[in-house]
């Protein structure tokens, strides 16, 4: 029986989970769909039994659990302080409930922001393997970011890496954060849908991409413009931190081939020096598994190993 880290990735409509050894061998994964109106206690009970099933099927013991959660977190307490889109999570004492149900030491249950664990996953086993300094940008309804500096997740006071709220256009659209012209109002999937509608184009992104690949035209121009705005956001990161590797992740990374030249143009316009040519733009490779894999990686040392728990 192998000893594994259990990774959990909580999303809006489902929870993905998996078991992986510290050496990176995937032993199994599963997905649990959430009801329309989740109740925290029930979700945690279901998650605990899903973890038990996973461990039994993967024939492994648990060295601990890492969980990626959307929103602002109190990492010490293991709680979500604020998650505007998943209110049920705010009432959820994930660590205490999983510890009690599974008999795992609460100290071995770690939480981290969902964009950050996706970045950790891509840097551990995905597109950015071997890169010591990398920003993973998750393009979805919003834009999330996870920053790895010197091989470590960089949190600063806790919320570093939030590239979605860098201002790229001070006159741009109002953002949910209260600011204006944030990158996520210009280059997220939902921003691209809005921009497509404003141009009289289809706001169905797979169809928009299909048309853009088919022939030069307004669809291709729009995606190049979205990429360029994204490049402007990345340029600010380059100027501040000299990061030279970026992973584009999330559902909208399916348009990577159409965004890439625009991103490079934006970088070239807003970065100075010769380094633009050395900047690596990579499409994420772990897909929707990046979150749970990176969450499992939270258990990596310096956290001391403890005796494993059997299913
Ligand atoms: Zn914002």
Short mmCIF file of C-alpha atoms and ligand atoms in Angstrom, two decimals:
data_model
loop_
_atom_site.label_atom_id
_atom_site.label_comp_id
_atom_site.label_asym_id
_atom_site.label_seq_id
_atom_site.Cartn_x
_atom_site.Cartn_y
_atom_site.Cartn_z
CA UNK A 1 0.00 0.00 0.00
CA UNK A 2 1.47 3.34 -1.07
CA UNK A 3 1.44 6.52 1.00
CA UNK A 4 -0.16 9.44 -0.84
CA UNK A 5 -1.02 13.07 -0.60
CA UNK A 6 -4.73 13.68 -1.15
CA UNK A 7 -5.49 16.77 -3.24
CA UNK A 8 -8.89 18.47 -3.30
CA UNK A 9 -9.97 21.25 -5.64
CA UNK A 10 -13.26 22.97 -4.81
CA UNK A 11 -14.95 24.62 -7.76
CA UNK A 12 -18.31 26.24 -8.35
CA UNK A 13 -20.15 23.15 -9.53
CA UNK A 14 -17.94 20.24 -8.52
CA UNK A 15 -15.07 19.12 -6.34
CA UNK A 16 -12.18 17.28 -7.93
CA UNK A 17 -9.94 15.08 -5.84
CA UNK A 18 -7.06 12.74 -6.34
CA UNK A 19 -4.30 10.76 -4.68
CA UNK A 20 -0.67 11.20 -5.66
CA UNK A 21 2.59 10.01 -4.15
CA UNK A 22 5.22 12.54 -3.05
CA UNK A 23 7.23 11.33 -6.06
CA UNK A 24 4.42 12.48 -8.37
CA UNK A 25 2.81 9.14 -9.24
CA UNK A 26 -0.93 9.62 -9.73
CA UNK A 27 -2.80 6.82 -7.99
CA UNK A 28 -6.36 7.84 -8.76
CA UNK A 29 -8.75 10.73 -9.16
CA UNK A 30 -12.45 11.41 -8.82
CA UNK A 31 -15.02 14.13 -9.20
CA UNK A 32 -17.96 14.97 -6.96
CA UNK A 33 -20.78 17.13 -8.28
CA UNK A 34 -22.24 19.76 -5.99
CA UNK A 35 -25.98 20.30 -5.57
CA UNK A 36 -27.52 23.60 -6.70
CA UNK A 37 -27.68 24.81 -3.12
CA UNK A 38 -24.85 23.13 -1.23
CA UNK A 39 -24.98 22.82 2.54
CA UNK A 40 -21.51 22.91 4.03
CA UNK A 41 -21.91 20.08 6.53
CA UNK A 42 -23.40 17.73 3.92
CA UNK A 43 -20.74 18.58 1.34
CA UNK A 44 -18.00 17.84 3.88
CA UNK A 45 -19.60 14.50 4.80
CA UNK A 46 -19.85 13.59 1.10
CA UNK A 47 -16.26 14.72 0.52
CA UNK A 48 -15.00 12.60 3.41
CA UNK A 49 -16.67 9.51 1.96
CA UNK A 50 -15.38 10.35 -1.53
CA UNK A 51 -11.86 10.52 -0.07
CA UNK A 52 -12.33 7.16 1.66
CA UNK A 53 -13.53 5.60 -1.60
CA UNK A 54 -10.61 7.13 -3.49
CA UNK A 55 -8.10 5.78 -0.96
CA UNK A 56 -9.65 2.31 -1.08
CA UNK A 57 -9.68 2.25 -4.90
CA UNK A 58 -6.15 3.62 -5.15
CA UNK A 59 -5.04 1.23 -2.40
CA UNK A 60 -3.22 4.02 -0.55
CA UNK A 61 -2.83 5.62 2.83
CA UNK A 62 -3.10 9.39 3.34
CA UNK A 63 -0.12 11.45 4.43
CA UNK A 64 -2.43 14.46 4.58
CA UNK A 65 -4.91 16.51 2.59
CA UNK A 66 -4.32 19.68 0.63
CA UNK A 67 -7.30 21.69 -0.56
CA UNK A 68 -7.56 24.48 -3.13
CA UNK A 69 -10.41 26.87 -2.36
CA UNK A 70 -11.70 29.99 -4.10
CA UNK A 71 -11.70 33.20 -2.12
CA UNK A 72 -9.82 34.86 0.70
CA UNK A 73 -8.51 32.38 3.23
CA UNK A 74 -7.46 32.23 6.84
CA UNK A 75 -4.75 29.62 6.29
CA UNK A 76 -3.93 29.22 9.99
CA UNK A 77 -7.53 28.48 10.92
CA UNK A 78 -8.19 26.51 7.74
CA UNK A 79 -11.22 28.66 6.93
CA UNK A 80 -12.53 30.58 3.94
CA UNK A 81 -13.12 34.16 5.03
CA UNK A 82 -14.72 35.47 1.88
CA UNK A 83 -15.85 33.65 -1.25
CA UNK A 84 -18.44 35.79 -3.03
CA UNK A 85 -19.43 33.10 -5.51
CA UNK A 86 -19.50 30.18 -3.07
CA UNK A 87 -21.22 31.46 0.04
CA UNK A 88 -21.66 27.97 1.52
CA UNK A 89 -17.87 27.72 1.85
CA UNK A 90 -17.80 30.65 4.25
CA UNK A 91 -19.72 28.60 6.79
CA UNK A 92 -17.44 25.64 6.32
CA UNK A 93 -14.86 24.44 8.83
CA UNK A 94 -13.24 22.15 6.28
CA UNK A 95 -10.22 21.22 8.35
CA UNK A 96 -12.12 20.29 11.50
CA UNK A 97 -14.78 18.32 9.64
CA UNK A 98 -12.38 16.34 7.46
CA UNK A 99 -10.05 15.71 10.40
CA UNK A 100 -12.92 14.34 12.47
CA UNK A 101 -14.42 12.22 9.67
CA UNK A 102 -11.14 10.76 8.43
CA UNK A 103 -9.08 10.61 11.61
CA UNK A 104 -6.34 12.77 10.12
CA UNK A 105 -4.31 15.18 12.25
CA UNK A 106 -5.78 18.67 11.50
CA UNK A 107 -2.20 19.93 11.15
CA UNK A 108 -1.93 17.69 8.06
CA UNK A 109 -4.89 19.38 6.36
CA UNK A 110 -3.73 22.46 4.49
CA UNK A 111 -5.65 24.97 2.39
CA UNK A 112 -4.59 27.41 -0.29
CA UNK A 113 -6.20 29.66 -2.87
CA UNK A 114 -7.39 27.79 -6.00
CA UNK A 115 -5.33 29.83 -8.49
CA UNK A 116 -2.24 29.29 -6.34
CA UNK A 117 -2.64 25.51 -6.23
CA UNK A 118 -3.16 25.41 -10.01
CA UNK A 119 0.15 27.26 -10.33
CA UNK A 120 1.82 24.78 -7.99
CA UNK A 121 0.46 21.87 -10.02
CA UNK A 122 1.72 23.25 -13.34
CA UNK A 123 5.12 23.97 -11.83
CA UNK A 124 5.42 20.54 -10.22
CA UNK A 125 4.20 18.24 -12.99
CA UNK A 126 2.82 20.42 -15.79
CA UNK A 127 3.94 22.98 -18.34
CA UNK A 128 6.38 24.81 -16.06
CA UNK A 129 8.33 21.84 -14.69
CA UNK A 130 11.83 22.94 -13.79
CA UNK A 131 10.99 26.66 -13.88
CA UNK A 132 11.96 28.33 -10.61
CA UNK A 133 10.15 31.60 -11.35
CA UNK A 134 6.80 31.42 -13.08
CA UNK A 135 3.41 33.08 -13.04
CA UNK A 136 0.41 30.92 -13.93
CA UNK A 137 -2.53 32.94 -15.22
CA UNK A 138 -5.90 31.20 -15.01
CA UNK A 139 -8.30 32.52 -17.63
CA UNK A 140 -11.92 31.82 -16.82
CA UNK A 141 -14.92 33.88 -15.76
CA UNK A 142 -12.31 36.00 -13.98
CA UNK A 143 -8.53 35.94 -14.10
CA UNK A 144 -6.58 34.31 -11.30
CA UNK A 145 -2.86 34.20 -10.80
CA UNK A 146 -0.38 32.09 -8.89
CA UNK A 147 3.20 33.21 -8.50
CA UNK A 148 6.11 30.86 -7.89
CA UNK A 149 9.37 32.64 -7.05
CA UNK A 150 12.56 30.78 -6.22
CA UNK A 151 10.66 27.48 -6.46
CA UNK A 152 8.21 28.54 -3.71
CA UNK A 153 4.67 29.80 -3.85
CA UNK A 154 4.96 33.54 -3.22
CA UNK A 155 2.18 34.90 -0.99
CA UNK A 156 3.76 37.98 0.61
CA UNK A 157 1.03 39.07 3.09
CA UNK A 158 -1.31 36.44 1.68
CA UNK A 159 -2.77 37.75 -1.55
CA UNK A 160 0.16 38.13 -3.91
CA UNK A 161 -0.19 37.06 -7.53
CA UNK A 162 -3.66 38.54 -8.15
CA UNK A 163 -2.82 39.61 -11.67
CA UNK A 164 -6.52 39.81 -12.59
CA UNK A 165 -6.77 43.12 -10.79
CA UNK A 166 -3.80 44.88 -12.33
CA UNK A 167 -5.09 47.95 -14.13
CA UNK A 168 -4.45 47.80 -17.86
CA UNK A 169 -6.90 50.54 -18.90
CA UNK A 170 -7.77 53.28 -16.38
CA UNK A 171 -10.78 54.21 -18.55
CA UNK A 172 -11.85 50.59 -18.91
CA UNK A 173 -14.98 48.82 -17.65
CA UNK A 174 -15.89 48.75 -13.96
CA UNK A 175 -14.61 45.66 -12.17
CA UNK A 176 -16.27 43.66 -9.40
CA UNK A 177 -13.38 44.62 -7.12
CA UNK A 178 -14.42 48.29 -7.23
CA UNK A 179 -11.66 49.39 -9.59
CA UNK A 180 -11.75 50.01 -13.32
CA UNK A 181 -10.08 48.47 -16.36
CA UNK A 182 -8.63 45.54 -14.41
CA UNK A 183 -7.06 42.85 -16.57
CA UNK A 184 -9.99 40.54 -15.87
CA UNK A 185 -12.42 43.10 -17.29
CA UNK A 186 -10.40 43.03 -20.54
CA UNK A 187 -9.05 39.53 -21.08
CA UNK A 188 -11.07 36.95 -19.13
CA UNK A 189 -13.46 34.58 -20.90
CA UNK A 190 -16.44 36.66 -19.81
CA UNK A 191 -14.72 39.91 -20.88
CA UNK A 192 -14.04 38.38 -24.29
CA UNK A 193 -17.71 37.41 -24.59
CA UNK A 194 -18.69 40.99 -23.76
CA UNK A 195 -16.21 42.41 -26.28
CA UNK A 196 -17.48 40.01 -28.95
CA UNK A 197 -21.09 41.11 -28.40
CA UNK A 198 -20.06 44.76 -28.62
CA UNK A 199 -18.57 44.04 -32.06
CA UNK A 200 -21.62 42.10 -33.22
CA UNK A 201 -19.69 38.80 -33.18
CA UNK A 202 -20.76 35.52 -31.64
CA UNK A 203 -20.19 35.38 -27.89
CA UNK A 204 -19.89 31.60 -27.96
CA UNK A 205 -16.15 31.28 -27.36
CA UNK A 206 -15.55 27.88 -28.99
CA UNK A 207 -17.37 29.15 -32.08
CA UNK A 208 -15.50 32.47 -31.97
CA UNK A 209 -12.22 30.55 -31.86
CA UNK A 210 -13.30 28.25 -34.68
CA UNK A 211 -14.04 31.24 -36.90
CA UNK A 212 -10.78 32.93 -35.91
CA UNK A 213 -8.81 29.82 -36.91
CA UNK A 214 -10.70 29.51 -40.18
CA UNK A 215 -9.76 32.85 -41.69
CA UNK A 216 -8.42 36.32 -40.97
CA UNK A 217 -11.23 38.60 -39.87
CA UNK A 218 -12.81 40.40 -36.91
CA UNK A 219 -12.84 37.26 -34.72
CA UNK A 220 -9.09 36.78 -35.10
CA UNK A 221 -8.52 40.50 -34.55
CA UNK A 222 -10.56 40.47 -31.36
CA UNK A 223 -8.58 37.55 -29.91
CA UNK A 224 -5.33 39.27 -30.85
CA UNK A 225 -6.56 42.42 -29.06
CA UNK A 226 -7.52 40.40 -25.97
CA UNK A 227 -4.07 38.77 -26.05
CA UNK A 228 -2.44 42.16 -26.34
CA UNK A 229 -4.23 43.40 -23.20
CA UNK A 230 -3.11 40.25 -21.44
CA UNK A 231 0.45 40.95 -22.63
CA UNK A 232 0.24 44.43 -21.12
CA UNK A 233 -0.70 42.89 -17.78
CA UNK A 234 2.17 40.40 -17.99
CA UNK A 235 4.57 43.21 -18.90
CA UNK A 236 3.92 44.87 -15.54
CA UNK A 237 4.82 41.59 -13.84
CA UNK A 238 8.02 41.39 -15.87
CA UNK A 239 8.97 44.96 -14.95
CA UNK A 240 8.37 44.41 -11.24
CA UNK A 241 9.67 40.86 -10.77
CA UNK A 242 11.62 39.92 -13.93
CA UNK A 243 9.58 36.72 -14.22
CA UNK A 244 10.24 35.25 -17.66
CA UNK A 245 7.95 32.26 -17.75
CA UNK A 246 4.16 32.41 -17.92
CA UNK A 247 1.69 29.56 -18.03
CA UNK A 248 -1.73 30.28 -19.48
CA UNK A 249 -4.27 28.02 -17.79
CA UNK A 250 -8.02 27.80 -17.25
CA UNK A 251 -10.87 27.05 -19.65
CA UNK A 252 -10.10 29.98 -21.96
CA UNK A 253 -6.52 28.75 -22.45
CA UNK A 254 -8.10 26.66 -25.23
CA UNK A 255 -7.62 29.88 -27.25
CA UNK A 256 -3.89 29.98 -26.46
CA UNK A 257 -2.85 29.65 -30.12
CA UNK A 258 -5.03 32.67 -30.99
CA UNK A 259 -3.95 34.79 -28.03
CA UNK A 260 -0.22 34.09 -28.16
CA UNK A 261 0.89 36.59 -30.83
CA UNK A 262 -1.17 39.32 -29.14
CA UNK A 263 0.35 38.52 -25.75
CA UNK A 264 3.83 38.79 -27.24
CA UNK A 265 2.93 42.08 -28.89
CA UNK A 266 1.63 43.47 -25.58
CA UNK A 267 4.79 42.34 -23.81
CA UNK A 268 6.97 43.93 -26.47
CA UNK A 269 5.08 47.23 -26.25
CA UNK A 270 5.24 47.54 -22.46
CA UNK A 271 8.52 45.81 -21.52
CA UNK A 272 11.88 47.41 -22.05
CA UNK A 273 15.18 45.73 -22.79
CA UNK A 274 16.13 42.64 -24.71
CA UNK A 275 14.48 40.17 -22.39
CA UNK A 276 11.14 39.93 -24.22
CA UNK A 277 12.65 37.43 -26.65
CA UNK A 278 13.63 35.23 -23.70
CA UNK A 279 10.14 35.19 -22.18
CA UNK A 280 8.47 31.78 -22.34
CA UNK A 281 4.71 31.63 -22.92
CA UNK A 282 3.35 28.16 -22.22
CA UNK A 283 -0.06 26.62 -22.37
CA UNK A 284 -1.00 24.68 -19.24
CA UNK A 285 -0.82 20.92 -19.67
CA UNK A 286 -2.61 19.49 -16.62
CA UNK A 287 -6.05 20.78 -17.56
CA UNK A 288 -8.60 20.55 -14.78
CA UNK A 289 -6.31 18.26 -12.76
CA UNK A 290 -3.84 21.08 -12.01
CA UNK A 291 -5.83 22.20 -8.95
CA UNK A 292 -5.94 18.94 -7.02
CA UNK A 293 -2.37 18.03 -7.99
CA UNK A 294 -1.07 21.39 -6.78
CA UNK A 295 -3.22 21.16 -3.65
CA UNK A 296 -1.66 17.79 -2.86
CA UNK A 297 1.75 19.40 -3.27
CA UNK A 298 0.94 21.67 -0.31
CA UNK A 299 1.92 18.67 1.81
CA UNK A 300 5.49 18.74 0.51
CA UNK A 301 8.17 19.49 3.10
CA UNK A 302 8.93 21.66 5.09
CA UNK A 303 5.76 20.20 6.68
CA UNK A 304 7.03 17.26 8.76
CA UNK A 305 5.76 13.80 7.78
CA UNK A 306 3.43 12.06 10.20
CA UNK A 307 2.32 8.42 10.33
CA UNK A 308 -0.12 7.68 7.48
CA UNK A 309 -3.81 7.01 8.08
CA UNK A 310 -5.46 3.93 6.59
CA UNK A 311 -8.81 4.16 4.77
ZN1 LIG B 1 -10.63 44.36 -10.38
#
